[in-house]
CSV table of C-alpha atoms and ligand atoms in Angstrom, one decimal:
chain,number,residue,atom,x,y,z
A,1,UNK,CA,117.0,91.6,115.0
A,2,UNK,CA,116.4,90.3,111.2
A,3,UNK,CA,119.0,90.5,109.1
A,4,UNK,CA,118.7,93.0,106.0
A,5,UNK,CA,115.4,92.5,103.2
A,6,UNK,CA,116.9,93.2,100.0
A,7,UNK,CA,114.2,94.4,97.5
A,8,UNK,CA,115.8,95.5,94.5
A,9,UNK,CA,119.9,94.5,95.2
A,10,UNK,CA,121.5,92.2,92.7
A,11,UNK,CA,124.2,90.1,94.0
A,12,UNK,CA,127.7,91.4,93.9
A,13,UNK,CA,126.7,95.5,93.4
A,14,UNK,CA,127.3,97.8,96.2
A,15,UNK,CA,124.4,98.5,97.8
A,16,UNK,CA,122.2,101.7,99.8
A,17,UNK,CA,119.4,102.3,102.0
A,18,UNK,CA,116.1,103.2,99.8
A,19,UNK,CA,114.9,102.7,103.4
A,20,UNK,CA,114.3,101.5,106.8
A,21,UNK,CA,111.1,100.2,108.5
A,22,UNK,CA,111.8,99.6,112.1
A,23,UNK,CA,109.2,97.1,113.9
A,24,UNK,CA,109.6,98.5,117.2
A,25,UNK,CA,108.4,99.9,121.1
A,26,UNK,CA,106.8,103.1,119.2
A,27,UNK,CA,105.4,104.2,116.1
A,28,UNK,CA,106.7,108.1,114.7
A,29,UNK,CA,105.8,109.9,111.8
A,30,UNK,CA,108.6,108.8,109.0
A,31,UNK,CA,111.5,110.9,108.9
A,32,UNK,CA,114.4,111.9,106.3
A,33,UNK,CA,117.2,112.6,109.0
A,34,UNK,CA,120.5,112.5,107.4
A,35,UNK,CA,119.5,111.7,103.7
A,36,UNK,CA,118.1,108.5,104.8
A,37,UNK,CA,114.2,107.7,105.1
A,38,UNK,CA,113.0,106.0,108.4
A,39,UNK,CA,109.8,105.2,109.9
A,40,UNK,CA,109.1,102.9,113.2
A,41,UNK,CA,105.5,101.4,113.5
A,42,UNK,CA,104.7,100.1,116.8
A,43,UNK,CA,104.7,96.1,116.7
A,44,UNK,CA,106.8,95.5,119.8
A,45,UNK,CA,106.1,95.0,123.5
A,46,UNK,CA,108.9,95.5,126.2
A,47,UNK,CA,110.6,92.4,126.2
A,48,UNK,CA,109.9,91.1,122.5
A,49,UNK,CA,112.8,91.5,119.7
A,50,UNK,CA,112.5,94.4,117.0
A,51,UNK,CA,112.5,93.9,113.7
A,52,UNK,CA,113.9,95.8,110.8
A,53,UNK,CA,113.3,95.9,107.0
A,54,UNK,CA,116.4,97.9,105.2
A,55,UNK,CA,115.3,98.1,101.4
A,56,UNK,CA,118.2,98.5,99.5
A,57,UNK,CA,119.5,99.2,95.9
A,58,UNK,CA,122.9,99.5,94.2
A,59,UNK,CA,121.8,102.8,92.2
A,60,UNK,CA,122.0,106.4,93.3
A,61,UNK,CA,119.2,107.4,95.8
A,62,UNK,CA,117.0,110.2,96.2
A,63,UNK,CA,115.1,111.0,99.8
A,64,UNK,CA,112.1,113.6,99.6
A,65,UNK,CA,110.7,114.9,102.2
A,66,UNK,CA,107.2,115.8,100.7
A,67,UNK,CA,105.6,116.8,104.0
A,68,UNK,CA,103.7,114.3,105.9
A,69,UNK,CA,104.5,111.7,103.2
A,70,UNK,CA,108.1,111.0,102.7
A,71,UNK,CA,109.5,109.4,99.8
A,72,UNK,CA,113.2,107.9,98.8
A,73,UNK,CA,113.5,106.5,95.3
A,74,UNK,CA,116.6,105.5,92.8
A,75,UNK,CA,115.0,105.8,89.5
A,76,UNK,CA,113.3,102.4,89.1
A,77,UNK,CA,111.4,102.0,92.5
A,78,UNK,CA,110.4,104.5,95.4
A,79,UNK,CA,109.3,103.6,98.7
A,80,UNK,CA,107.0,105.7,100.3
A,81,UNK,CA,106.2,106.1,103.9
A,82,UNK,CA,103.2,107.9,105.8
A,83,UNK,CA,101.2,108.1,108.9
A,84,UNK,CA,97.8,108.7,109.6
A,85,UNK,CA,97.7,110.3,113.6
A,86,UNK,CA,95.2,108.3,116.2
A,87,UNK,CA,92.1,108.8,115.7
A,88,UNK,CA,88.3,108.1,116.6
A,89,UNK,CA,87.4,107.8,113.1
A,90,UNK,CA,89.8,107.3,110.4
A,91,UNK,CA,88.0,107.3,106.5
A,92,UNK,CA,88.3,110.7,105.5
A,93,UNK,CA,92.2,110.8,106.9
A,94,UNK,CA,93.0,107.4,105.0
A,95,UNK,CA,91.2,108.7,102.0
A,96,UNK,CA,92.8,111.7,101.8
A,97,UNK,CA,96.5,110.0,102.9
A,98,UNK,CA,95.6,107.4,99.6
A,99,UNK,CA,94.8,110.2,97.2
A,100,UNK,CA,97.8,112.4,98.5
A,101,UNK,CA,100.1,109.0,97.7
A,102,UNK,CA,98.3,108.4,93.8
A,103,UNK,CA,99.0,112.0,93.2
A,104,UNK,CA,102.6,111.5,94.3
A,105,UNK,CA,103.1,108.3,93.1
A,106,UNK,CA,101.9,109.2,89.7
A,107,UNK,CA,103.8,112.9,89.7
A,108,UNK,CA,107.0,111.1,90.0
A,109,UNK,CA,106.2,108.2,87.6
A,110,UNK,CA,106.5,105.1,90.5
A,111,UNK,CA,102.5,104.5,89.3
A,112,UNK,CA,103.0,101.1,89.7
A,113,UNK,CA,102.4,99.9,93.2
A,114,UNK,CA,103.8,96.6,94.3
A,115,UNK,CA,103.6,96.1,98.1
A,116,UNK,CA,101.3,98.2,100.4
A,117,UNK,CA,101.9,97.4,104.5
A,118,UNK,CA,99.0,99.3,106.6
A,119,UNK,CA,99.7,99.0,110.5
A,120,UNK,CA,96.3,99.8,112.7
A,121,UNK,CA,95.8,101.0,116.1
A,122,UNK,CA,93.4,98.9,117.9
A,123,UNK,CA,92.0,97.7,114.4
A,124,UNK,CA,89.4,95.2,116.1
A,125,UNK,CA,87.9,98.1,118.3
A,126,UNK,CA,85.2,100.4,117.5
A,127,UNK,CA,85.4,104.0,115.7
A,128,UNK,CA,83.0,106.7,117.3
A,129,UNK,CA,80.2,106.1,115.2
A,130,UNK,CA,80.3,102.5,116.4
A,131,UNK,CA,82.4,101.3,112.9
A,132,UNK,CA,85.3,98.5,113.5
A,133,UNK,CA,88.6,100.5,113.1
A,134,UNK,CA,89.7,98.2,110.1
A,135,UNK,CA,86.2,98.6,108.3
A,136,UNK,CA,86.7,102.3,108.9
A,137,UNK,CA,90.5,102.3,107.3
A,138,UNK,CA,88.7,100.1,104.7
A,139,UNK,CA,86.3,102.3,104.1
A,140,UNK,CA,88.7,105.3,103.3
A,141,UNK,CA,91.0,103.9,101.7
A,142,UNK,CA,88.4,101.7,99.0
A,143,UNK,CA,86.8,105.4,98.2
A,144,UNK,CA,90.3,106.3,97.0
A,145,UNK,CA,91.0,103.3,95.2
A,146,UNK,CA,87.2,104.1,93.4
A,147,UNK,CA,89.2,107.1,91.7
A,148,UNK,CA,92.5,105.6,91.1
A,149,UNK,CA,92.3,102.5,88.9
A,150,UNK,CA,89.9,100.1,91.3
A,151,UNK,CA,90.8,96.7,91.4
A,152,UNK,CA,92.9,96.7,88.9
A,153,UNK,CA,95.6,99.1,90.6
A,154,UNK,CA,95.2,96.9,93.8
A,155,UNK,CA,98.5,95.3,95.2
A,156,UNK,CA,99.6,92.9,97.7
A,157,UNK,CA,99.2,94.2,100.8
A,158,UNK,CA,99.1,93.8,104.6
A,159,UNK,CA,96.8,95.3,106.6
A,160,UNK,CA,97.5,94.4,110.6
A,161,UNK,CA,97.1,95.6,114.2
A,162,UNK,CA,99.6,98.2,115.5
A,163,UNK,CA,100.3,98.5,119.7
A,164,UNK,CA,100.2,102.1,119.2
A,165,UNK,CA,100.6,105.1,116.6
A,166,UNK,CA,97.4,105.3,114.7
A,167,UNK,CA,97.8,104.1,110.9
A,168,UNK,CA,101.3,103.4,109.8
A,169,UNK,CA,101.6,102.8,106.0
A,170,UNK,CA,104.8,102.3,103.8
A,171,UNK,CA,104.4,101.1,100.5
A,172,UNK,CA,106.9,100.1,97.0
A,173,UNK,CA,106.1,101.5,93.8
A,174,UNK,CA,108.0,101.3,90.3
A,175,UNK,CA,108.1,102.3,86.8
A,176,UNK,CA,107.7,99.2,85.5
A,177,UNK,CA,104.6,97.0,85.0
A,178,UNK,CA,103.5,94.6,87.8
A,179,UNK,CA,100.5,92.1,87.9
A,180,UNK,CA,98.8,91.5,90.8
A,181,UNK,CA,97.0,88.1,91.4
A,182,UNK,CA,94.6,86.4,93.1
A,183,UNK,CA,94.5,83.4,94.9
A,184,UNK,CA,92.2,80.7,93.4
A,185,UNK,CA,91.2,79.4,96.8
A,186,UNK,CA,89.9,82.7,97.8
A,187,UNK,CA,87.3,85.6,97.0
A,188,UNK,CA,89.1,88.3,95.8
A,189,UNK,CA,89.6,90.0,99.1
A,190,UNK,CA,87.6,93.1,97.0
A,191,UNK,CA,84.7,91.6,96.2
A,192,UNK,CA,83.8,90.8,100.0
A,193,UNK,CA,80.4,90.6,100.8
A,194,UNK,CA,78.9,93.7,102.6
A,195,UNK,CA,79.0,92.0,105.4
A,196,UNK,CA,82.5,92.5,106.2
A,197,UNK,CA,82.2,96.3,106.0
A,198,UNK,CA,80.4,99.0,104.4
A,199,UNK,CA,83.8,98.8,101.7
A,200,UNK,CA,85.9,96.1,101.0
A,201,UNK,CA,89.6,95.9,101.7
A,202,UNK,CA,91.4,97.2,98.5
A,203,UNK,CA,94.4,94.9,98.1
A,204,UNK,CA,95.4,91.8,95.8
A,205,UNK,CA,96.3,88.5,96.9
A,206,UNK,CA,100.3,89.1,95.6
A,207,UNK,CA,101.8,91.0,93.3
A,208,UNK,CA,104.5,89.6,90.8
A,209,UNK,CA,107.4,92.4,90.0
A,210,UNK,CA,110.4,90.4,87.4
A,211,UNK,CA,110.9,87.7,89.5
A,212,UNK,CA,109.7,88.8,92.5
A,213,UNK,CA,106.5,87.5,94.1
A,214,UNK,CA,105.2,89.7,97.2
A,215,UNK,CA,102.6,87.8,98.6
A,216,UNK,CA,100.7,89.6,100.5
A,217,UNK,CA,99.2,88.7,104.5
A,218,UNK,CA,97.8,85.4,104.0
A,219,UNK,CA,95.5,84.0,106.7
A,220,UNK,CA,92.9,81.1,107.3
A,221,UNK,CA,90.2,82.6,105.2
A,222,UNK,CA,88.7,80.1,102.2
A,223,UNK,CA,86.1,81.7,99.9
A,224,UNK,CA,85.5,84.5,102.2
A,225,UNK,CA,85.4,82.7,105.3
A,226,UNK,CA,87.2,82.3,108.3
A,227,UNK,CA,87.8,78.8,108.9
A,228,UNK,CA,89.1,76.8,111.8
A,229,UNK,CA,88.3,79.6,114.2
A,230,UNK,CA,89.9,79.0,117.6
A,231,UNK,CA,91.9,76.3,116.3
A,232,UNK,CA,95.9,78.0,115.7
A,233,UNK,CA,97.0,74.6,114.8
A,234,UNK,CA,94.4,75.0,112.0
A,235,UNK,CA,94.8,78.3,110.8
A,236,UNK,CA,98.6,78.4,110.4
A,237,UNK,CA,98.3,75.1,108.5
A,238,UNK,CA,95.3,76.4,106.1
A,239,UNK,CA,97.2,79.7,106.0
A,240,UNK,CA,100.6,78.2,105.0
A,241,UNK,CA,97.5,75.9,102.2
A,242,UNK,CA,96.7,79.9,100.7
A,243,UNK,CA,100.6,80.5,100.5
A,244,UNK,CA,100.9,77.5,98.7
A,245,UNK,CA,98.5,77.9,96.6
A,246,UNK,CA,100.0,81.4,95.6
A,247,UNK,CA,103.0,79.9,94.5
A,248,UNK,CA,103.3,77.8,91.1
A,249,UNK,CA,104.5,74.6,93.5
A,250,UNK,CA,104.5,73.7,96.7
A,251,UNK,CA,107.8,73.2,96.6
A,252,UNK,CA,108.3,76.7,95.8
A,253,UNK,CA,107.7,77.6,99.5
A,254,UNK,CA,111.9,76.7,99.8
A,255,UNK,CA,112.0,80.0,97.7
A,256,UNK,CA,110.3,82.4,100.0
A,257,UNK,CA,112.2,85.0,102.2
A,258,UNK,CA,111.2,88.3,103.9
A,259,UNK,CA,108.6,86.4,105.7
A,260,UNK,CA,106.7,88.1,108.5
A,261,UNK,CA,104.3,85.9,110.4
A,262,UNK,CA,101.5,88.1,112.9
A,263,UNK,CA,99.9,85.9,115.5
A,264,UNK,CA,97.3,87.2,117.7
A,265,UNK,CA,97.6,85.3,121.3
A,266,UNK,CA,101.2,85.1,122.2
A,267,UNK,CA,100.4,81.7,123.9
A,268,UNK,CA,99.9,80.7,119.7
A,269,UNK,CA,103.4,81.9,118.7
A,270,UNK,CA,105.2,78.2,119.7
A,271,UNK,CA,102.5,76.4,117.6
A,272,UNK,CA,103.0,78.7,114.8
A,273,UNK,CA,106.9,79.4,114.5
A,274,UNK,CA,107.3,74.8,114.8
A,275,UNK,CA,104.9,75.2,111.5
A,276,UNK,CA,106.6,77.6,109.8
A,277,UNK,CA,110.2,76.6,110.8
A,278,UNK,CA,109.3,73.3,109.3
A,279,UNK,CA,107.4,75.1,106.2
A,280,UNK,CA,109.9,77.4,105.4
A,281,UNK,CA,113.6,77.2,104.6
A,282,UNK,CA,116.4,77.1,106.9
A,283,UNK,CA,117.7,80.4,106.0
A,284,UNK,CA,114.9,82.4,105.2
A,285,UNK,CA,114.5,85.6,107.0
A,286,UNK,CA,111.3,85.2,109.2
A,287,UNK,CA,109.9,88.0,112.0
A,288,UNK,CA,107.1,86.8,114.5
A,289,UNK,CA,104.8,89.8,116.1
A,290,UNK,CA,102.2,89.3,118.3
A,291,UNK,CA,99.2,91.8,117.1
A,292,UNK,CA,95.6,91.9,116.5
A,293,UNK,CA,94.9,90.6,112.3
A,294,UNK,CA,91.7,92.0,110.9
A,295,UNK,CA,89.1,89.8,111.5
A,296,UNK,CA,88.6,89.4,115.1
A,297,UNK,CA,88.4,85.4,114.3
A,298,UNK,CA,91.7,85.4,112.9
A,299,UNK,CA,94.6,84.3,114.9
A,300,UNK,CA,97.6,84.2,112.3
A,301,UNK,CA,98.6,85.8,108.9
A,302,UNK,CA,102.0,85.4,106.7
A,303,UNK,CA,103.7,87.2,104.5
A,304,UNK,CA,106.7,86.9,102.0
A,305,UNK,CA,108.5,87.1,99.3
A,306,UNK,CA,109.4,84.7,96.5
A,307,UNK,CA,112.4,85.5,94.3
B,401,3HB,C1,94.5,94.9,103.8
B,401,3HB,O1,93.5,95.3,104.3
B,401,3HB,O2,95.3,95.5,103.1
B,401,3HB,C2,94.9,93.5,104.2
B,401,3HB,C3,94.5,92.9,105.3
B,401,3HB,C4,94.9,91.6,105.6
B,401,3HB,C5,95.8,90.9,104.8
B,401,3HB,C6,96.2,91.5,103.7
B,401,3HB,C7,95.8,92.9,103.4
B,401,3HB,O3,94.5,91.0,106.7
C-alpha cells in the first residue's frame, strides 16, 4: 500500500480527505458514502498490491454527489470523479461524460483543470465498428475538447489500460490559473498525425499549478514515434529522457513524488522498477501496475509530480 499523495496540504496544517482513488481488484462507479468521495478503478490482479491516492487539504471540504459525476471541493481545488459503463463503443458516452464535467467544472468555478487520469477497459482491443478502444475514447473525448477551450484548456493527463470497469476518470481542477506545457522532445500529443486515430488524444505534456508540476504519463515516444519497441530496457530509459526533459534539470528528478509507473508485460516490471529506483529518490512515493498503455508498441509510461 502507498503511503498518502498530498495535493494541496502544507506542512504542519491539519489535514482531510478531498478524496480517495483506490487502485484495486475492481472498478465501481465513485461514491460519496459518509461525506467522503471514493472511487476504485480496476488496476490490480489477485495477488498484486493495491494502491491508493488520498488527496488531501487543511481547509473545510465539500462532497457533491452530482449524479453520475461526483465532486468534493474545499474552495480552491475540486476533484472530480466519473465512470463511463463498459461498452462496445465509447465516443458519444466520453463526449457527453467530458461536456457534463466542463459544465460542472465551470458552474462551480474549478475551470481550471490540472490533472486528468482516464483508466480504459481493454484500450488496445477493438470497438464494434472495428475502432481501437483508445482511438474511440480519443475520439469522444477531442470532440468535447473542440467546444471547450481546445488545446489550450488541455492538461496533463494519463490515459491507461484498466483490467475491468469500462472508463474510469478522476480529474483536479482549481480556481486559479495553471499552464500546461509541452515537452520539446515531443509532438504535442494533439497535433498527432491522423494516423493514430480519427482524433488526437486531448491532453498536455504537464501542467504547472504554484509549485507544483504534474507531469503527465510519459512514455518512449520521440516526435510522435514509438521508439525502441520491444526493447523495455530502452523504453523506460527514453521515457525517464521525456521526464527529464519536462523538468528544468535533470537533477530535478530528486524532486518528483507521486510517481506511478504502468508497464505492460509483468516479466518488464524488474527491469523497470531497478531503473526507476535508481532514477528516482529514495523516499519518493512510487506504484508499479501492470496494464495495457495506449499504443500497442508501448511497454512502460510514468507519471509524477514535482513540488
Ligand atoms: C491520454 O490520452 O490522456 C494520455 C495517454 C497517455 C499518456 C498521457 C495521456 O498514454
Amino acid at each position: 500500500m502507498r503511503g498518502p499523495a498530498d495535493v494541496v496540504t502544507r506542512p504542519g496544517t491539519a489535514t482531510r480527505a478531498l478524496g480517495t482513488i483506490r487502485y484495486t481488484g475492481r472498478s465501481g462507479d465513485p461514491s460519496v458514502a459518509s461525506g467522503a468521495l471514493t472511487m476504485d478503478v480496476h488496476l490490480t490482479a489477485p495477488g498484486e498490491p493495491d494502491a491508493v491516492d488520498v488527496w488531501t487539504t487543511s481547509r473545510p471540504v465539500s462532497v457533491v454527489d452530482g449524479g453520475r459525476v461526483k465532486y468534493a471541493h474545499d474552495g480552491e481545488v475540486a476533484l472530480f470523479a466519473a465512470r463511463v459503463p463498459r461498452s462496445d463503443r465509447y465516443a458519444d458516452a466520453v463526449e457527453r461524460l467530458y461536456t457534463e464535467l466542463f459544465a460542472l467544472t465551470a458552474a462551480t468555478g474549478y475551470r481550471e483543470l490540472f490533472r486528468v487520469w482516464q483508466y480504459v477497459e481493454d484500450v488496445n482491443g477493438l470497438n464494434a465498428d472495428g475502432l481501437e478502444v483508445y482511438q474511440d475514447f480519443c475520439l469522444g473525448r477531442a470532440r468535447a475538447f473542440d467546444r471547450h477551450g481546445g488545446p489550450a484548456a488541455m492538461p496533463a493527463a494519463t490515459g491507461v489500460g484498466a483490467l475491468g470497469g469500462g472508463i474510469s476518470v478522476h480529474l483536479l481542477a482549481c480556481r486559479e490559473p495553471v499552464r500546461h506545457l509541452e515537452n520539446p522532445r515531443q509532438v504535442p500529443a494533439y497535433h498527432y498525425p491522423r494516423r493514430y486515430g480519427p482524433k488526437p488524444p486531448s491532453f498536455a505534456r504537464a501542467t504547472r499549478r504554484g509549485d507544483e508540476l504534474h507531469l503527465s504519463g510519459t512514455a518512449a515516444i520521440v516526435g510522435h514515434r514509438t521508439v525502441f519497441p520491444g526493447d523495455v530496457a530502452g523504453q523506460c530509459r527514453e521515457a525517464l529522457r521525456n521526464v527529464e526533459a519536462l523538468l528544468d534539470a535533470p537533477a530535478d528528478l530528486a524532486g518528483l513524488d507521486r510517481i506511478k509507473v504502468y508497464v505492460r508485460r509483468a516479466e518488464d516490471v524488474e527491469e523497470v522498477r531497478r531503473q526507476c529506483l535508481r532514477a528516482f529518490p529514495a523516499g519518493a512515493d512510487i506504484a508499479f501496475f501492470v496494464v495495457d498503455l495506449c499504443r500497442p508498441d508501448l511497454l512502460v509510461e510514468i507519471e509524477g509530480t514535482w513540488s
